[in-house]
């Protein structure tokens, strides 16, 4: 197996694991009365602790795990990222799943590249490239088709699902933008692990893990463990491993397998129906990733 094939395989499996965890959470919400707060606090705590152990076992990562605690400026950035990036992303995404469905929530999460582009244009006063404009048009048309089925007089999802789905895209953009500086200095493993643990501790003021523990049977616990182990930890490991074989851009493009997996799983196991119009809308939203990847090859100009 070639290096590029191995990288593509790792990135695809990681995205698929992330994608499947959404519909599984939807099943747990529906069939086991799983509390949103308990899922977020427990998932972040256990995933973060496992990542810390993994980092400790890696000799090259071990020094980075604790050095961040000696940098006050980095700690402030870590807390900001924890609250408005990591924790917000978890809370908003699973809220969108709870009030809507996993497939739509995961697809709307892919609004994030366009939110990042819009932020960059205004923050750094950049003239939007042609690819940026096409991406914005594609995501607007795609979102319209996805949530209306082509009929502007009605919504195919509830207003709450639409709101939280769009907020998932905003949170995903913040998740990418906020930790840029500390990621370069301390690495993604250290930043993600501590962010999950700190976020879980903060979230416990809202929902302690020892309260409202769900009454899972064997199947319920299997689903929950899939979300924690495969949907968080293993997916993260595989994602990092893929970066050793293919570029970050290629890995980002393969993230499209996440909503694809969520949609296929939802259609098969949750009886979700997707018409032709909704499918076209989904394709348009996901196409923004490829459009922006091509646009990044073009130089951008500053606004004078």
XYZ file of C-alpha atoms in Angstrom:
304
model
C 0.000 0.000 0.000
C 1.431 3.364 -1.045
C 1.840 6.242 1.405
C -0.848 8.330 -0.273
C -3.298 5.405 -0.285
C -2.624 4.800 3.390
C -3.197 8.483 4.191
C -6.434 8.582 2.194
C -7.633 5.433 3.972
C -6.841 6.846 7.431
C -8.496 10.199 6.748
C -11.578 8.544 5.258
C -12.005 6.125 8.179
C -11.611 8.963 10.667
C -14.266 11.065 8.898
C -16.623 8.075 8.684
C -16.245 7.383 12.425
C -17.064 11.026 13.178
C -20.026 10.858 10.814
C -21.535 7.684 12.268
C -21.317 8.974 15.851
C -23.990 11.602 15.064
C -26.777 9.159 14.108
C -25.818 6.928 17.038
C -26.255 9.914 19.372
C -29.646 10.531 17.751
C -30.633 6.927 18.528
C -29.542 7.366 22.145
C -31.522 10.612 22.474
C -34.636 8.963 21.042
C -34.525 5.468 22.556
C -32.797 5.998 25.914
C -33.771 9.564 26.865
C -30.077 10.494 26.949
C -29.513 13.958 28.433
C -27.582 16.307 26.174
C -25.546 17.766 29.058
C -24.495 14.341 30.352
C -23.356 13.247 26.898
C -21.211 16.365 26.420
C -19.590 16.432 29.874
C -18.871 12.687 30.001
C -17.733 12.435 26.369
C -15.310 15.334 26.707
C -13.966 14.081 30.051
C -13.289 10.495 29.001
C -12.001 11.441 25.534
C -9.710 14.111 26.995
C -8.276 11.780 29.639
C -7.589 9.080 27.041
C -5.831 11.624 24.832
C -3.710 12.786 27.778
C -2.653 9.201 28.489
C -1.836 8.710 24.817
C 0.235 11.890 24.788
C 2.079 10.837 27.942
C 2.998 7.525 26.328
C 4.521 9.327 23.355
C 8.003 10.555 24.239
C 7.985 13.427 21.741
C 4.562 14.663 22.882
C 5.135 14.388 26.646
C 7.012 17.708 27.128
C 4.249 19.644 25.321
C 1.518 18.279 27.591
C 2.553 20.313 30.632
C 4.640 23.136 29.154
C 1.453 24.946 28.109
C 0.595 25.383 31.814
C 3.696 27.569 32.249
C 2.622 30.004 29.526
C -0.022 32.407 30.896
C -0.833 33.884 27.503
C -1.278 30.444 25.985
C -3.497 29.406 28.901
C -5.808 32.357 28.284
C -6.039 31.380 24.619
C -6.659 27.761 25.626
C -9.552 28.741 27.907
C -11.092 30.953 25.202
C -10.795 28.118 22.691
C -12.199 25.646 25.225
C -15.320 27.704 25.859
C -16.061 29.161 22.424
C -14.464 26.457 20.262
C -14.272 22.956 21.699
C -17.182 23.042 24.166
C -19.401 25.213 21.977
C -18.829 22.889 19.039
C -19.787 19.812 21.055
C -22.841 21.429 22.638
C -24.211 23.060 19.493
C -23.689 20.018 17.244
C -25.380 17.547 19.566
C -28.162 20.047 20.247
C -28.761 20.195 16.487
C -28.860 16.394 16.438
C -31.262 16.310 19.392
C -33.809 18.762 17.959
C -33.377 17.693 14.328
C -31.452 14.832 12.822
C -27.809 13.869 12.604
C -27.544 13.994 8.814
C -28.795 17.579 8.490
C -26.751 18.743 11.489
C -23.579 17.237 10.019
C -24.242 18.695 6.571
C -24.919 22.182 7.978
C -21.672 21.877 9.927
C -20.000 22.198 6.528
C -21.141 25.812 6.364
C -18.033 26.493 8.446
C -15.583 26.995 5.535
C -17.771 29.810 4.208
C -18.034 31.429 7.649
C -14.230 31.254 7.839
C -13.931 32.901 4.417
C -16.358 35.691 5.364
C -14.499 36.284 8.650
C -11.165 36.410 6.834
C -12.479 38.867 4.222
C -13.695 41.333 6.877
C -10.948 40.738 9.439
C -8.010 41.111 7.058
C -9.793 43.310 4.486
C -9.236 40.880 1.649
C -10.856 41.152 -1.733
C -12.910 37.949 -2.124
C -11.539 35.657 -4.792
C -13.776 34.250 -7.487
C -13.704 30.886 -5.734
C -14.806 32.514 -2.463
C -17.808 34.090 -4.194
C -18.773 30.812 -5.853
C -18.462 28.999 -2.523
C -20.772 31.503 -0.810
C -23.325 31.217 -3.624
C -23.136 27.408 -3.538
C -23.646 27.233 0.214
C -26.577 29.679 0.172
C -28.362 27.849 -2.635
C -27.514 24.462 -1.145
C -28.813 25.414 2.298
C -32.028 26.759 0.754
C -32.623 23.513 -1.133
C -31.741 21.344 1.873
C -34.079 23.039 4.326
C -37.010 23.754 1.950
C -36.909 20.906 -0.543
C -37.216 23.580 -3.201
C -40.495 24.953 -1.799
C -39.851 28.360 -0.168
C -43.228 28.299 1.609
C -42.280 25.491 3.992
C -39.316 24.031 5.857
C -38.358 20.351 5.733
C -36.822 20.710 9.204
C -37.986 22.570 12.297
C -36.877 26.189 12.881
C -34.963 24.975 15.962
C -33.087 22.377 13.895
C -32.253 25.037 11.303
C -31.031 27.495 13.929
C -28.824 24.991 15.752
C -27.603 23.529 12.466
C -26.412 26.936 11.259
C -24.884 27.598 14.683
C -22.997 24.320 14.260
C -21.336 25.835 11.204
C -20.464 28.981 13.190
C -19.081 26.917 16.091
C -17.083 24.744 13.693
C -15.538 27.905 12.210
C -14.582 29.127 15.697
C -13.205 25.656 16.435
C -10.801 26.080 13.519
C -9.916 29.772 13.919
C -9.444 30.205 17.680
C -6.564 27.806 18.478
C -4.314 28.650 15.516
C -1.494 30.243 17.561
C -1.322 27.698 20.385
C -1.623 24.783 17.955
C 1.580 25.888 16.220
C 3.394 26.116 19.547
C 2.059 23.178 21.548
C 0.582 20.807 18.988
C -2.954 19.612 18.376
C -2.779 16.623 20.735
C -1.884 18.682 23.812
C -4.326 21.493 22.999
C -7.225 19.150 22.207
C -6.671 16.911 25.239
C -6.520 19.750 27.763
C -9.355 21.591 26.064
C -11.590 18.537 26.392
C -10.702 17.995 30.051
C -11.074 21.672 30.995
C -14.294 21.910 29.012
C -15.685 18.840 30.771
C -14.824 20.280 34.186
C -16.481 23.604 33.332
C -19.511 21.856 31.875
C -19.925 19.843 35.076
C -21.160 23.022 36.769
C -24.116 22.674 34.411
C -24.304 18.881 34.202
C -22.158 16.696 36.518
C -21.336 13.284 35.060
C -22.688 11.567 38.191
C -26.151 13.074 37.702
C -28.751 11.873 35.183
C -26.653 8.855 34.201
C -28.676 7.175 31.436
C -30.155 3.724 31.943
C -28.446 2.036 29.047
C -28.752 -1.625 28.201
C -25.884 -3.433 26.468
C -26.776 -1.922 23.090
C -27.004 1.565 24.587
C -23.595 1.336 26.217
C -22.133 -0.016 22.972
C -23.479 3.053 21.151
C -22.149 5.429 23.798
C -18.713 3.779 23.793
C -18.626 4.037 20.001
C -19.173 7.803 20.279
C -16.383 8.170 22.865
C -13.846 5.658 21.527
C -14.374 5.504 17.775
C -16.172 8.815 17.210
C -13.685 10.841 19.245
C -10.416 9.191 20.261
C -9.699 6.716 17.446
C -11.055 9.096 14.790
C -8.682 11.752 16.155
C -5.697 9.364 16.180
C -6.369 8.274 12.609
C -6.788 11.868 11.483
C -3.383 12.803 12.928
C -1.823 9.717 11.371
C -3.191 10.632 7.943
C -1.304 13.949 8.077
C 1.958 11.972 8.025
C 1.076 10.615 4.574
C -1.036 13.251 2.794
C -1.420 17.017 2.971
C -3.766 18.822 5.337
C -5.690 20.065 2.285
C -6.274 16.514 1.071
C -7.343 15.464 4.556
C -9.761 18.386 4.693
C -11.324 17.337 1.389
C -11.814 13.800 2.689
C -13.798 15.251 5.615
C -16.694 15.129 3.144
C -17.039 11.462 4.120
C -18.370 12.644 7.509
C -21.752 13.986 6.315
C -21.908 11.213 3.726
C -21.561 8.572 6.453
C -24.077 10.373 8.679
C -26.598 10.555 5.835
C -26.197 6.930 4.704
C -26.423 5.647 8.292
C -29.511 7.794 8.911
C -31.241 6.614 5.729
C -30.565 2.942 6.508
C -31.136 2.834 10.271
C -33.226 5.932 11.084
C -35.579 5.870 8.101
C -34.494 9.330 6.981
C -35.757 10.250 3.516
C -33.734 12.500 1.248
C -35.352 13.660 -1.979
C -33.548 14.723 -5.133
C -33.743 18.428 -4.243
C -32.313 17.881 -0.723
C -29.563 15.728 -2.248
C -28.646 18.499 -4.698
C -28.546 20.951 -1.787
C -26.254 18.628 0.151
C -23.895 18.279 -2.819
C -23.756 22.065 -3.226
C -22.895 22.584 0.459
C -20.174 19.927 0.390
C -18.813 21.286 -2.901
C -17.688 24.431 -1.061
C -14.813 22.438 0.447
C -13.495 21.610 -3.023
C -14.195 25.089 -4.406
C -12.250 26.731 -1.577
C -9.407 24.223 -1.906
C -9.001 25.324 -5.525
C -9.389 28.991 -4.567
C -6.532 28.679 -2.070
C -4.192 28.192 -5.007
C -5.034 31.703 -6.191
C -3.361 34.759 -4.635
C -5.656 37.108 -2.749
C -5.456 40.915 -2.668
C -5.818 43.264 0.237
C -8.447 45.977 0.207
C -6.696 49.327 -0.009
